[in-house]
Amino acid sequence: MKRILALLLGIVLLMAAVPAVPALADEEPSSELKEIQGQLEEYIGNMDSVKDEAEITQNTNILRECLAKLEKTSGGPAKKAIEVYCNVLMKIESQEFVDARQNMRALKLLKDNFEAAFLDGSGVNTPLFTVDELESYLQGREEEYMGHDEKAIAAYEACLAKADATKRVAAIKDRMYSDAVNLIIEGKDSDAREKLEKLKNLDYPGAEQMLNNLPTPTPTPAPTPTPKPTITLQIDRIAENRVDLTWVCSQQDIMCTLQRQNSRSTEWETVSVVRSGVSNSDSDSGLTWGEKYRYRVIAGELNLVSNVVDAQIQPTATPKPTATPIPKPTATPTPKITISLWKDDVTTDYVSLGWQCSKYGAAFKLQRQDGGNSTWFTVVEDYVYDTYYFTDWSITSGQSYRYRVVVSGQNSNELSVNVPKPTATPKSTAKPTATPKPSVSIGLQLNRAGINSVDLSWTCGTSGVTYEVQRKGGSSSSWTTLATISSKSYTDNSAKAGTKYTYRIVAQSASGTSNEISVTTLQNSTPTPKSVTPKPVTPKPVTPKPVTPKPVTPKPVTPKPVTPVPVTPAPVTQPPKAWGSWSSWSTNPVSASSTRQVETKVETEYYSVTVYHYSRWKYYNTGHNQWYYSYAQYTGSNYKSGSGEWQYKTTYEPLSTNGSADGHTRYADWWWNQTTGTEQKSRQVTYYRYRDYK
């Protein structure tokens, strides 16, 4: 025993004699990581000074360069920490906030590694965010993107000294103030007051003064409360491994999530997500025998939760419980859409149509039947906002057609059109030379005829074609080429007033000639006087002849008495009055009277308007449990399968801008991808001329 004690004592003394090994210190970052750190500091420091998209892109390239270098750099925890740090910033830059938060979660675990290597334990004297500051900045950017101004400002307050946080807070406050002023202009004082109260609490200059100057709001009677939507859930059947459920929703076309909770957990699990109708059913299978479960239905769009029902899996089927019948809500009938289709003009070359629709901004299809064919095919698809006109150039002379317009599955009246045959020309004795079939089809139309100008445009289904604009008329009976162009519109500014011209378009780089259009330019209301140069006249010299006067002896004259005869003056006849010459045609209205005759004529004037097209990708974000709108199609980790769709919008006035993302401008109501086009329209113009009785 003594030997054992002595041995143990010796071991203790030996261990005490061995010096303690210090803890392994954090590895000093390599020169490559220090270089990347410097570039990262440059990127964050520049965020407060960039002004336009080009500068933002240039600065973002610095961040991309850092990530590219990190892929080729080795280095342990420090390298991994700065790599995740860069990924958080890149996801913020591209507004992929769900991915940014996932990277942020990993960065918080690497917090000590990052700050020890690159901040020396503090972020006071460096442009770099601390990990906590970066988390606050991420929250601010996401809340700002979602339009939650106050939450964004609160998040930015935790990192005001870094990057562009201060500038973003100022921009949000300015936008809130501008929105308040616009609400006052629109007469929405109560909404403006709410925004100004928030700005006052944020110490925004001028907010309190404007609040004091607002008139005291007149209390309005409380509106009749709208019945709250309801969801009622019940169990239909419980089997050995399955539960069948049904629920009734008072509001249709909403996303409903069926959730489950077992007796051993407090967490709710998603069973399915469906777009709800009035009555819905679903089954939950693969359940454990003897286990107790709870179910509920959530409508995320309405923040609505159903009642909770309990189910216990039994070895044999449980009889279906007697359910209290739930009355189905009466469906609101869909208003019938009225569509009116009419015929404007029919020639051997084209059919001109027009229509109106009671549903403003609806998508439509113009469809046609050819001859005796019973099949309808679509000629054109578009969105109608007012009276819509279309010219069908794809017809054949002498054929019959039927047209209709379809909107939301509802049809307009059907219109029958018989296209006339061209006037026959005398047959020539000479054998005609075969003309090759044109490879392109060109449809020429007149937009406007002025005094000294004619505006033309045309359609062609083939790209890369060069066109010759040809004219005859006036002093020339042959075709003259005015211009050779690649565009599909031309203005002839060499036309003379009151002159008849004929135009056509000839494809130069492909075979094909358009229809011919004859037009007479308007008369000039003020005739241009012709200058007359007088011819010089040289007087001929005249030599006077000498004249010798003869003496004259006057004879005596005895005057006879004269009796004056009364004279009756003859009546003077005034020249008869008559109608003067006609004035030039003008669009200025003129009224007729007893001394003025007026004539009118109505002509069709064609013109173009600019239309603005927008699109957006709508999808359900499972990370936020709400709908998102993006400039591009997104199917990432937070995408609910089957929920995405492209949506489109067309307006005659451009939408206001509302921020940007990844170099793409965002427009009002979360629309993206603005493009412009032109739409042909026509109107009836009345011309007047008059003559006076003189």
XYZ file of N, CA and C in Angstrom, residues 172-281:
330
model
N -35.490 57.627 -46.939
C -36.788 57.091 -46.517
C -37.642 58.200 -45.911
N -37.047 59.034 -45.046
C -37.799 60.129 -44.433
C -38.278 61.120 -45.490
N -37.405 61.441 -46.467
C -37.809 62.362 -47.538
C -38.974 61.784 -48.345
N -38.914 60.481 -48.608
C -39.992 59.851 -49.364
C -41.296 59.863 -48.577
N -41.228 59.620 -47.266
C -42.418 59.659 -46.426
C -43.030 61.062 -46.419
N -42.162 62.081 -46.363
C -42.654 63.457 -46.377
C -43.315 63.788 -47.715
N -42.676 63.362 -48.822
C -43.245 63.594 -50.144
C -44.589 62.885 -50.293
N -44.697 61.644 -49.765
C -45.967 60.914 -49.814
C -47.048 61.663 -49.032
N -46.678 62.249 -47.886
C -47.642 63.000 -47.087
C -48.155 64.216 -47.845
N -47.255 64.936 -48.536
C -47.662 66.104 -49.316
C -48.603 65.676 -50.444
N -48.276 64.577 -51.137
C -49.135 64.091 -52.225
C -50.513 63.679 -51.706
N -50.567 63.096 -50.509
C -51.852 62.724 -49.923
C -52.708 63.954 -49.619
N -52.053 65.044 -49.175
C -52.783 66.290 -48.929
C -53.346 66.836 -50.236
N -52.537 66.781 -51.318
C -52.996 67.244 -52.624
C -54.207 66.437 -53.077
N -54.220 65.124 -52.797
C -55.327 64.256 -53.187
C -56.521 64.369 -52.248
N -56.405 65.220 -51.196
C -57.509 65.384 -50.262
C -57.599 64.315 -49.191
N -56.545 63.491 -49.027
C -56.533 62.414 -48.036
C -55.783 62.888 -46.792
N -56.417 63.843 -46.054
C -55.740 64.474 -44.916
C -55.472 63.478 -43.792
N -56.390 62.549 -43.560
C -56.198 61.613 -42.456
C -54.982 60.719 -42.692
N -54.807 60.225 -43.942
C -53.632 59.414 -44.255
C -52.353 60.243 -44.155
N -52.427 61.503 -44.619
C -51.262 62.387 -44.524
C -50.903 62.659 -43.068
N -51.917 62.850 -42.222
C -51.681 63.116 -40.796
C -50.937 61.945 -40.148
N -51.327 60.717 -40.520
C -50.672 59.532 -39.958
C -49.182 59.502 -40.305
N -48.851 59.811 -41.587
C -47.445 59.825 -41.987
C -46.686 60.939 -41.296
N -47.304 62.122 -41.167
C -46.623 63.250 -40.525
C -46.394 62.992 -39.043
N -47.319 62.292 -38.363
C -47.121 61.933 -36.958
C -45.884 61.046 -36.815
N -45.735 60.084 -37.760
C -44.553 59.214 -37.723
C -43.276 60.026 -37.949
N -43.318 60.964 -38.904
C -42.143 61.794 -39.175
C -41.817 62.704 -38.002
N -42.846 63.186 -37.331
C -42.614 64.018 -36.144
C -41.870 63.229 -35.073
N -42.281 61.975 -34.850
C -41.605 61.126 -33.869
C -40.172 60.804 -34.287
N -39.892 60.899 -35.622
C -38.546 60.655 -36.138
C -37.736 61.950 -36.240
N -38.275 63.056 -35.675
C -37.588 64.368 -35.652
C -37.312 64.885 -37.057
N -38.220 64.663 -37.973
C -38.043 65.182 -39.327
C -38.416 66.663 -39.351
N -37.534 67.559 -39.843
C -37.821 68.997 -39.833
C -39.017 69.326 -40.731
N -39.910 70.144 -40.203
C -41.070 70.583 -40.971
C -42.305 69.732 -40.766
N -42.150 68.510 -40.225
C -43.299 67.624 -40.058
C -44.281 68.192 -39.032
N -43.750 68.685 -37.889
C -44.624 69.213 -36.835
C -45.372 70.455 -37.314
N -44.667 71.353 -38.038
C -45.314 72.568 -38.537
C -46.446 72.239 -39.508
N -46.223 71.292 -40.418
C -47.281 70.915 -41.355
C -48.450 70.272 -40.623
N -48.155 69.494 -39.564
C -49.230 68.903 -38.774
C -50.101 69.978 -38.151
N -49.455 71.029 -37.612
C -50.201 72.104 -36.971
C -51.046 72.886 -37.976
N -50.591 72.945 -39.241
C -51.320 73.702 -40.257
C -52.455 72.906 -40.899
N -52.471 71.579 -40.677
C -53.559 70.780 -41.222
C -54.864 71.105 -40.524
N -55.987 71.194 -41.267
C -57.273 71.438 -40.611
C -57.653 70.274 -39.716
N -58.373 70.608 -38.632
C -58.823 69.569 -37.707
C -59.767 68.626 -38.431
N -59.497 67.339 -38.400
C -60.350 66.406 -39.146
C -61.755 66.328 -38.588
N -62.710 66.276 -39.490
C -64.110 66.110 -39.111
C -64.380 64.637 -38.874
N -64.855 64.304 -37.691
C -65.093 62.880 -37.427
C -66.140 62.315 -38.378
N -65.822 61.191 -38.929
C -66.726 60.514 -39.849
C -67.389 59.341 -39.131
N -68.633 59.094 -39.468
C -69.285 57.949 -38.820
C -68.563 56.658 -39.123
N -68.528 55.817 -38.124
C -67.848 54.536 -38.280
C -68.530 53.713 -39.357
N -67.752 53.177 -40.279
C -68.364 52.364 -41.339
C -68.947 51.080 -40.787
N -69.908 50.590 -41.493
C -70.502 49.314 -41.114
C -69.450 48.218 -41.252
N -69.176 47.524 -40.179
C -68.101 46.521 -40.251
C -68.407 45.436 -41.270
N -67.373 45.127 -42.056
C -67.485 44.047 -43.032
C -67.364 42.706 -42.314
N -68.242 41.796 -42.603
C -68.142 40.492 -41.938
C -66.758 39.886 -42.129
N -66.177 39.426 -41.030
C -64.853 38.830 -41.072
C -64.906 37.480 -41.771
N -63.953 37.249 -42.698
C -63.925 35.934 -43.346
C -63.722 34.820 -42.326
N -64.284 33.682 -42.606
C -64.203 32.554 -41.687
C -63.742 31.304 -42.417
N -63.092 30.409 -41.645
C -62.707 29.085 -42.123
C -63.147 28.081 -41.064
N -63.941 27.131 -41.449
C -64.431 26.098 -40.528
C -63.891 24.748 -40.972
N -63.159 24.076 -40.051
C -62.500 22.805 -40.351
C -63.195 21.681 -39.615
N -63.328 20.511 -40.241
C -63.898 19.338 -39.592
C -63.224 18.080 -40.114
N -63.286 16.999 -39.298
C -62.741 15.692 -39.666
C -63.856 14.859 -40.274
N -63.592 14.296 -41.439
C -64.554 13.417 -42.093
C -64.357 11.950 -41.734
N -63.089 11.517 -41.630
C -62.827 10.093 -41.404
C -61.439 9.927 -40.816
N -61.306 8.980 -39.883
C -60.023 8.615 -39.295
C -59.779 7.147 -39.578
N -58.720 6.821 -40.283
C -58.347 5.447 -40.589
C -57.112 5.054 -39.787
N -56.537 3.873 -40.105
C -55.390 3.383 -39.354
C -54.156 4.246 -39.542
N -53.999 4.880 -40.700
C -52.824 5.718 -40.930
C -53.162 6.993 -41.688
N -54.439 7.385 -41.657
C -54.838 8.532 -42.464
C -55.990 9.277 -41.806
N -56.008 10.595 -42.009
C -57.105 11.441 -41.550
C -57.629 12.223 -42.748
N -58.941 12.133 -43.012
C -59.591 12.895 -44.072
C -60.282 14.105 -43.467
N -60.021 15.299 -44.047
C -60.544 16.550 -43.501
C -61.224 17.363 -44.601
N -62.169 18.186 -44.221
C -62.782 19.166 -45.114
C -62.881 20.486 -44.377
N -62.869 21.569 -45.138
C -63.095 22.886 -44.557
C -63.859 23.774 -45.531
N -64.596 24.679 -44.963
C -65.395 25.626 -45.723
C -64.847 27.026 -45.471
N -64.587 27.760 -46.563
C -64.027 29.115 -46.482
C -65.037 30.095 -47.063
N -65.281 31.190 -46.335
C -66.243 32.186 -46.787
C -65.702 33.062 -47.907
N -64.407 32.976 -48.195
C -63.814 33.754 -49.280
C -63.029 32.809 -50.176
N -63.273 32.917 -51.485
C -62.611 32.052 -52.439
C -61.307 32.659 -52.939
N -60.581 31.791 -53.673
C -59.354 32.192 -54.366
C -58.309 32.775 -53.418
N -58.064 32.108 -52.296
C -57.000 32.467 -51.385
C -56.154 31.233 -51.121
N -54.896 31.422 -50.742
C -53.993 30.319 -50.445
C -54.207 29.860 -49.018
N -54.601 28.581 -48.842
C -54.858 28.001 -47.533
C -53.801 26.937 -47.238
N -53.258 26.967 -46.012
C -52.247 26.013 -45.581
C -52.846 25.096 -44.508
N -52.873 23.801 -44.774
C -53.322 22.799 -43.802
C -52.125 22.398 -42.953
N -52.223 22.562 -41.623
C -51.113 22.271 -40.709
C -51.493 21.173 -39.720
N -50.417 20.489 -39.235
C -50.589 19.367 -38.298
C -49.631 19.537 -37.121
N -50.081 19.093 -35.938
C -49.258 19.095 -34.718
C -49.510 17.788 -33.987
N -48.403 17.064 -33.631
C -48.615 15.832 -32.862
C -48.491 16.126 -31.372
N -48.877 15.153 -30.562
C -48.960 15.357 -29.116
C -47.604 15.528 -28.452
N -46.512 15.163 -29.131
C -45.184 15.261 -28.543
C -44.425 16.523 -28.963
N -45.071 17.432 -29.696
C -44.396 18.633 -30.202
C -45.342 19.823 -30.125
N -44.726 21.003 -29.996
C -45.498 22.246 -30.018
C -45.420 22.938 -31.377
N -44.636 22.351 -32.293
C -44.467 22.942 -33.609
C -45.553 22.472 -34.572
N -46.016 23.386 -35.406
C -46.982 23.051 -36.450
C -46.242 22.731 -37.739
N -46.598 21.614 -38.380
C -46.000 21.209 -39.635
C -47.004 21.441 -40.777
N -46.474 21.829 -41.957
C -47.324 22.039 -43.131
C -47.623 20.708 -43.802
N -48.922 20.405 -43.978
C -49.343 19.198 -44.681
C -49.483 19.471 -46.167
N -50.138 20.602 -46.525
C -50.343 20.960 -47.920
C -50.711 22.430 -47.992
N -50.554 22.997 -49.178
C -50.952 24.371 -49.468
C -51.787 24.333 -50.742
N -53.017 24.817 -50.683
C -53.916 24.779 -51.823
C -54.588 26.131 -51.975
N -55.023 26.421 -53.217
C -55.838 27.604 -53.472
C -57.278 27.244 -53.178
N -57.866 27.934 -52.234
C -59.135 27.522 -51.672
C -60.312 27.933 -52.538
N -61.300 27.034 -52.584
C -62.619 27.349 -53.093
C -63.566 27.510 -51.916
N -64.881 27.347 -52.166
C -65.842 27.424 -51.070
C -65.701 26.213 -50.163
N -65.717 25.031 -50.731
C -65.570 23.793 -49.991
C -64.301 23.088 -50.447
N -63.487 22.599 -49.489
C -62.195 22.004 -49.805
C -62.017 20.718 -49.001
N -61.222 19.808 -49.518
C -60.938 18.562 -48.816
C -59.495 18.171 -49.037
